[in-house]
CSV table of C-alpha atoms in Angstrom, one decimal:
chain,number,residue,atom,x,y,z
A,136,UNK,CA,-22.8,-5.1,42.0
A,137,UNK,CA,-23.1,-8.7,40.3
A,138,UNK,CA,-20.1,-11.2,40.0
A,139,UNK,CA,-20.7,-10.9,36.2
A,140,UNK,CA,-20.4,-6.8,36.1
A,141,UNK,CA,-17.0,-7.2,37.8
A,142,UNK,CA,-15.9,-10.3,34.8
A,143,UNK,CA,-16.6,-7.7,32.8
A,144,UNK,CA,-13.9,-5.2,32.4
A,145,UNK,CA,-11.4,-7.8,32.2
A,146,UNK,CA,-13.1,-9.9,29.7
A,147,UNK,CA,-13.1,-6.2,27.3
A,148,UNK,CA,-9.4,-6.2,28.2
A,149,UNK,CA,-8.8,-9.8,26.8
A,150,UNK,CA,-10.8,-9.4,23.9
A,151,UNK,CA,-8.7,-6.1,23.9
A,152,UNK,CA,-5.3,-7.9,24.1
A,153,UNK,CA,-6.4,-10.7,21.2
A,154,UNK,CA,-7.5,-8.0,19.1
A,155,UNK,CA,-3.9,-6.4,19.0
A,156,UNK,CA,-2.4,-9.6,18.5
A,157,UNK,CA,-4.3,-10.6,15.6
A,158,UNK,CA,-2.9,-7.4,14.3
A,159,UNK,CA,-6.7,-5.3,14.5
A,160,UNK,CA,-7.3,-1.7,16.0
A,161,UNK,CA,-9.8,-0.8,18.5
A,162,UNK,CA,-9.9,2.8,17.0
A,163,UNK,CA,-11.8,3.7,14.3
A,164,UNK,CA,-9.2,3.9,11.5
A,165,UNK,CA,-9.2,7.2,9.3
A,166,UNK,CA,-8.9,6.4,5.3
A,167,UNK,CA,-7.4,8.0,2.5
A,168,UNK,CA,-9.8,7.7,-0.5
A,169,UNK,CA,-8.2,7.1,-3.7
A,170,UNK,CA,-11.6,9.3,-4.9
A,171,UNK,CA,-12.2,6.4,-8.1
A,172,UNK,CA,-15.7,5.1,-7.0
A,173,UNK,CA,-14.9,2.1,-8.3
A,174,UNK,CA,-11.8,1.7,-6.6
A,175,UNK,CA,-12.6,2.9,-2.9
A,176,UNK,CA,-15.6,0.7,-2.8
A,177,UNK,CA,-13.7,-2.6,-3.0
A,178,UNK,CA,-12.1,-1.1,0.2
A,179,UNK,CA,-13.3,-1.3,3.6
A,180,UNK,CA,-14.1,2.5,4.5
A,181,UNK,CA,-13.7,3.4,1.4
A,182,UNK,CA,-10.3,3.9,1.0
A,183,UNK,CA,-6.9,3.1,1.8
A,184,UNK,CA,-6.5,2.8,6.2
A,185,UNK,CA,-3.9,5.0,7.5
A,186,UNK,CA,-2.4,3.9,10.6
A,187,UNK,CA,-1.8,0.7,8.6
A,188,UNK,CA,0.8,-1.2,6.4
A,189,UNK,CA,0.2,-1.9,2.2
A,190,UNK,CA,2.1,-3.8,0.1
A,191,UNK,CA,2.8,-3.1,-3.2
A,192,UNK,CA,4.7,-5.0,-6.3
A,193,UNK,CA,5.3,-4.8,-9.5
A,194,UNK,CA,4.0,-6.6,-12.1
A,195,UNK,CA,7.2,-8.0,-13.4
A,196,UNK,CA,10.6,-8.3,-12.7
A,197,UNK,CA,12.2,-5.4,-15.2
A,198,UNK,CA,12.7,-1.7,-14.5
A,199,UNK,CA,9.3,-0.6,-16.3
A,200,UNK,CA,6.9,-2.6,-13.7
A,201,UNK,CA,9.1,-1.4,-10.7
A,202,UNK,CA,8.8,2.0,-11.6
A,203,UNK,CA,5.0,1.7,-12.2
A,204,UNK,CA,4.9,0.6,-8.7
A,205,UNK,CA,7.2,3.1,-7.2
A,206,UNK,CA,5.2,5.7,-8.8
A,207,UNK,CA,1.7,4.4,-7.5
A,208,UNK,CA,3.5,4.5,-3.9
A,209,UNK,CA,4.4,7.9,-4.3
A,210,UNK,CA,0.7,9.1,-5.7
A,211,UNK,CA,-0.3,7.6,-2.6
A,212,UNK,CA,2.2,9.4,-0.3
A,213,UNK,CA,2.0,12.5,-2.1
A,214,UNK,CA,-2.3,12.5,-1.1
A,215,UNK,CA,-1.0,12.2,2.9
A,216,UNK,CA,0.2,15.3,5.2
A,217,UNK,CA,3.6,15.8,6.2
A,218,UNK,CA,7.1,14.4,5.2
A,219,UNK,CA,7.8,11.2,3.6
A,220,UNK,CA,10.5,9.1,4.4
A,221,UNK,CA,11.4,6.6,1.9
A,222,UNK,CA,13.9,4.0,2.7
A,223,UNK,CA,15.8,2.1,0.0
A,224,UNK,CA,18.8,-0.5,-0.5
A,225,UNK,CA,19.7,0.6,-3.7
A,226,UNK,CA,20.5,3.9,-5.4
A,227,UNK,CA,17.6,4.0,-8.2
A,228,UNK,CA,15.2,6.3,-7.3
A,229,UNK,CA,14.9,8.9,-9.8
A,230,UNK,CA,13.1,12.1,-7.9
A,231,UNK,CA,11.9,13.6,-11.1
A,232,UNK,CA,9.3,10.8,-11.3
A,233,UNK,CA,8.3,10.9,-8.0
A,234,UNK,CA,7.8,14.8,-8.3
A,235,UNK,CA,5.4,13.9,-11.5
A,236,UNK,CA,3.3,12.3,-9.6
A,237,UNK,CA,3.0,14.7,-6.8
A,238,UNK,CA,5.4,13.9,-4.3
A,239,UNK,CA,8.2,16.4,-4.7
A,240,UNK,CA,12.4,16.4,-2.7
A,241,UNK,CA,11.0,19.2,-0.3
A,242,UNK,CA,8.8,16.9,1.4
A,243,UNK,CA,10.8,13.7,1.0
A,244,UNK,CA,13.2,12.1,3.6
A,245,UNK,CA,15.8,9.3,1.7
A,246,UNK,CA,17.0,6.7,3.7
A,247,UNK,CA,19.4,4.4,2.1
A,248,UNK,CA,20.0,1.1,4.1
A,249,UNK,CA,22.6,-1.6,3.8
A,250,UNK,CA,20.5,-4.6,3.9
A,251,UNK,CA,16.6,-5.9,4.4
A,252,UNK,CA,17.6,-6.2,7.8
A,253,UNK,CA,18.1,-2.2,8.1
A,254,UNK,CA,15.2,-1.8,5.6
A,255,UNK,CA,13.5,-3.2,8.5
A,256,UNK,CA,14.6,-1.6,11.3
A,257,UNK,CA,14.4,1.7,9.9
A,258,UNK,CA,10.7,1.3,8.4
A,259,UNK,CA,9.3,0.0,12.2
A,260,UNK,CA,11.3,3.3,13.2
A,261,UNK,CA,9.8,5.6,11.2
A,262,UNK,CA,6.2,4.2,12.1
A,263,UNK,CA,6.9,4.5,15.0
A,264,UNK,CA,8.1,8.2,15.6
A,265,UNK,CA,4.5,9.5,14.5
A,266,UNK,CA,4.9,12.5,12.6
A,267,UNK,CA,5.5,11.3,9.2
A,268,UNK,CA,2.3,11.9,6.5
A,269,UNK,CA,3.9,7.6,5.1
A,270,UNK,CA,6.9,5.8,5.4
A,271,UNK,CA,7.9,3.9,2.7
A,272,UNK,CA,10.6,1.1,2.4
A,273,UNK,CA,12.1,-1.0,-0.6
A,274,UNK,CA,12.7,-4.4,0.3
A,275,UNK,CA,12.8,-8.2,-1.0
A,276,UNK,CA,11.4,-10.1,1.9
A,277,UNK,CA,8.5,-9.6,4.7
A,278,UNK,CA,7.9,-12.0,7.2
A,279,UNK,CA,4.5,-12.6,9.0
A,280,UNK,CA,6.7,-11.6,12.2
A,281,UNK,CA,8.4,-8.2,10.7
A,282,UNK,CA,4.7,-7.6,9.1
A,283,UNK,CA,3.2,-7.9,11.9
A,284,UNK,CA,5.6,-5.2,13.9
A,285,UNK,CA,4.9,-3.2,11.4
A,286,UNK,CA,1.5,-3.2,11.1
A,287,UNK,CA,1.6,-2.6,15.2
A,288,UNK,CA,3.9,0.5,14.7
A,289,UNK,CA,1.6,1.9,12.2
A,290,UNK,CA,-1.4,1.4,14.5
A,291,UNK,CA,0.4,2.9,17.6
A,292,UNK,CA,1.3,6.4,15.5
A,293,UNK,CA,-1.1,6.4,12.7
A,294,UNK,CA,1.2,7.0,9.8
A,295,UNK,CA,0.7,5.0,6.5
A,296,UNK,CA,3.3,2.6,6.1
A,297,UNK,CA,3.8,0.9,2.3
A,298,UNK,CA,6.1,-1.7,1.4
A,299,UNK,CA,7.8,-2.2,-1.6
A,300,UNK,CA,8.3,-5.5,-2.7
A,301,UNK,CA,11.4,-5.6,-4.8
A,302,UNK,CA,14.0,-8.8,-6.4
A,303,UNK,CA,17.5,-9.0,-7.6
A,304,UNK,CA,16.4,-12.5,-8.6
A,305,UNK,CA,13.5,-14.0,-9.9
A,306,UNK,CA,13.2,-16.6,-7.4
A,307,UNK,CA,12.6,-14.2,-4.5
A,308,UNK,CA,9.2,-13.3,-5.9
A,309,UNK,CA,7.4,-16.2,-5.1
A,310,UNK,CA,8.1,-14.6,-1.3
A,311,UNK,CA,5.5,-11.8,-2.5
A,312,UNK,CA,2.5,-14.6,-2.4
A,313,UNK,CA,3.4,-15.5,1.1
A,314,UNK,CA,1.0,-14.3,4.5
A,315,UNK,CA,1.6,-10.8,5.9
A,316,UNK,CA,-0.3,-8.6,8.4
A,317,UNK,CA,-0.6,-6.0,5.7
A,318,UNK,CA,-4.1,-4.4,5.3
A,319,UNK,CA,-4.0,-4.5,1.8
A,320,UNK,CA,-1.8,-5.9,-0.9
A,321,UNK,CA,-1.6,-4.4,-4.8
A,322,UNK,CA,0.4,-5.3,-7.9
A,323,UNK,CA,0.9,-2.8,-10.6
A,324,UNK,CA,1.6,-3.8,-14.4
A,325,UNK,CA,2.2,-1.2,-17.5
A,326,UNK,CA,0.0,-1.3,-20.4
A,327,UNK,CA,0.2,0.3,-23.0
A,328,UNK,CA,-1.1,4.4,-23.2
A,329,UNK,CA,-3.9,5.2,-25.1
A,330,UNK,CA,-3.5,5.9,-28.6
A,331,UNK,CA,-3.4,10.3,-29.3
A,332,UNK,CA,-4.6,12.1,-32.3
A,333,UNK,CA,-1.5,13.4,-32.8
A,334,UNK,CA,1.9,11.8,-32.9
A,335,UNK,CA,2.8,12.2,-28.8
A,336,UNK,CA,2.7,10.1,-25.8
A,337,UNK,CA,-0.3,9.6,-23.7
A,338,UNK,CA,-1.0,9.2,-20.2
A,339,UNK,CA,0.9,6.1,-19.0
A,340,UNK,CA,-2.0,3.1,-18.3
A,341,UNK,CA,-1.5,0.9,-15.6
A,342,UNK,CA,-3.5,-2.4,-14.2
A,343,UNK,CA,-3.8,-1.8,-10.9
A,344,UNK,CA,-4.4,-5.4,-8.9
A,345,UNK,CA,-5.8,-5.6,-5.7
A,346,UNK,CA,-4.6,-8.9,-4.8
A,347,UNK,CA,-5.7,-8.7,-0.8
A,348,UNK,CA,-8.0,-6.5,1.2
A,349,UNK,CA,-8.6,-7.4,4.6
A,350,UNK,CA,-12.6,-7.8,5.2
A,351,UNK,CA,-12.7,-6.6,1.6
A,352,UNK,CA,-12.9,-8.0,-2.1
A,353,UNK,CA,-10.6,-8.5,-4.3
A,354,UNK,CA,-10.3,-6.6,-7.8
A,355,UNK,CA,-8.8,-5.5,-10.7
A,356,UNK,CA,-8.5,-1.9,-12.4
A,357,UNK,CA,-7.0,-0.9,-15.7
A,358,UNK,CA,-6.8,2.6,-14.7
A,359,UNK,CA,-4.7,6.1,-16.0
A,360,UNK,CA,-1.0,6.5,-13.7
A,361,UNK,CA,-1.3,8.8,-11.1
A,362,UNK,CA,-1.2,12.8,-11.8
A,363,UNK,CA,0.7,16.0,-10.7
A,364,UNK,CA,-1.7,15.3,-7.7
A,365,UNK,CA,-1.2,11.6,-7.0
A,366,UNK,CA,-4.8,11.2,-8.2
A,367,UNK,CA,-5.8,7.9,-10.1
A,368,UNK,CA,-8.3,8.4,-12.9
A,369,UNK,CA,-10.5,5.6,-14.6
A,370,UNK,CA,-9.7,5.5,-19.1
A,371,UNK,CA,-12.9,7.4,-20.3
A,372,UNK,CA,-13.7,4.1,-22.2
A,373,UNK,CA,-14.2,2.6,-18.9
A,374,UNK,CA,-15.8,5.3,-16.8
A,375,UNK,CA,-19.1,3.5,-16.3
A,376,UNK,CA,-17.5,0.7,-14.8
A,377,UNK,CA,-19.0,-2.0,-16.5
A,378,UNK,CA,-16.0,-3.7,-18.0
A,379,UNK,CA,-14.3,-2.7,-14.7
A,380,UNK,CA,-16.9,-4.6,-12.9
A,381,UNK,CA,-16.5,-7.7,-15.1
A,382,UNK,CA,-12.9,-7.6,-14.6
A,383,UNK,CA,-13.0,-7.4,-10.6
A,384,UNK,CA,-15.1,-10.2,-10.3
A,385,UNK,CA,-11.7,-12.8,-10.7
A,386,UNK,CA,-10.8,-13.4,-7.8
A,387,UNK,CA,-12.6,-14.4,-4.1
A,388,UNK,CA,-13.0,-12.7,-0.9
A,389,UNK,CA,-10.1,-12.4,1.3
């Protein structure tokens, strides 16, 4: 046996070692497909990574984008297996909209927290303890260094963690463009619901931006809120992807 075959093994367990540090897996990640063409192939794998943190954000400041955001969280979490835990700081989340979007109280953990700092503490936990389908936390601020724990924990267990970026002031939200280990960041905004036949409501519309995607491209969607399934769909108007094609092309690789 060479010199070089026994460098070997412990050059694979540096390269190992970096790799965790930048925040990467060795394992082959498993993905949860939003099943929107369109959408899953701006992602690498085709879908969103479990075993990996997301952020999320709404498109404004006011209730209307926050809850457009809440809601695409829980479409997402409601698509995963096993219980939810959801952590908050504030006493706003109304279940009923969670449940319209799939995600009902039976499978949902609450977790209110005093400050960021608990937010925190109680998100790395719940990544870490493995046998939650997501865990998702409310919070103002993420560090690269609380990201990056996170993103670890997720790793380590699997579970799909999602953080919510929410302000009390207006200020705070420049904090949202900041670096984080997340995998993939999004930004939801209402728009206005399709116009009926009838005098009704429609199917609330959202635009859906994929701000960053690790090793992936960055895009925009106008697509239809999630359903009683946490399924996405594309505005029929839009289904052949041609103006959604035109409208992803704004922004550069990340």
């Amino acid at each position: 046996m060479t010199a070089e075959t026994h460098k070997k093994p412990g050059l694979e367990t540096l390269r190992a070692a970096i790799s965790r540090l930048e925040g990467h897996s060795d394992r082959r990640r498993k993905m949860l497909p939003f099943g929107v063409r369109e959408i899953d192939g701006r992602l690498p794998g085709g879908g969103l990574a479990l075993g990996a943190l997301h952020e999320v954000a709404g498109g404004g400041n006011d209730a209307l984008h926050s809850a457009a955001a809440g809601q695409f969280c829980a479409g997402i979490a409601a698509r995963t297996r096993g219980k939810v835990l959801w952590i908050v700081t504030r006493q706003d989340v109304f279940a009923p909209s969670l449940k319209q979007v799939g995600l009902s109280a039976r499978r949902t953990i609450f977790v209110e927290a005093s400050s960021d700092v608990d937010v925190l503490a109680c998100f790395e936990e719940g990544l870490r303890h493995g046998g939650l389908g997501a865990v998702v936390a409310e919070g103002a601020r993420l560090s690269m260094t609380a990201s990056r724990r996170l993103q670890l924990a997720a790793e380590t267990s699997g579970s799909l963690g999602i953080a919510i970026r929410r302000w009390r002031r207006q200020t705070d939200a420049a904090d949202f463009g900041q670096p984080t280990a997340s995998v993939t960041r999004w930004r939801v905004s209402v728009l206005p619901s399709a116009p009926l036949p009838v005098p009704g409501v429609g199917r609330p519309r959202w635009l859906l931006e994929l701000i960053r995607a690790r090793a992936g491209e960055c895009a925009d969607f106008e697509v239809e809120a999630c359903d009683g399934k946490g399924r996405l769909t594309l505005p029929a108007a839009l289904a052949d992807g041609s103006d959604q094609e035109a409208a992803g092309q704004r922004r550069a690789r990340a």
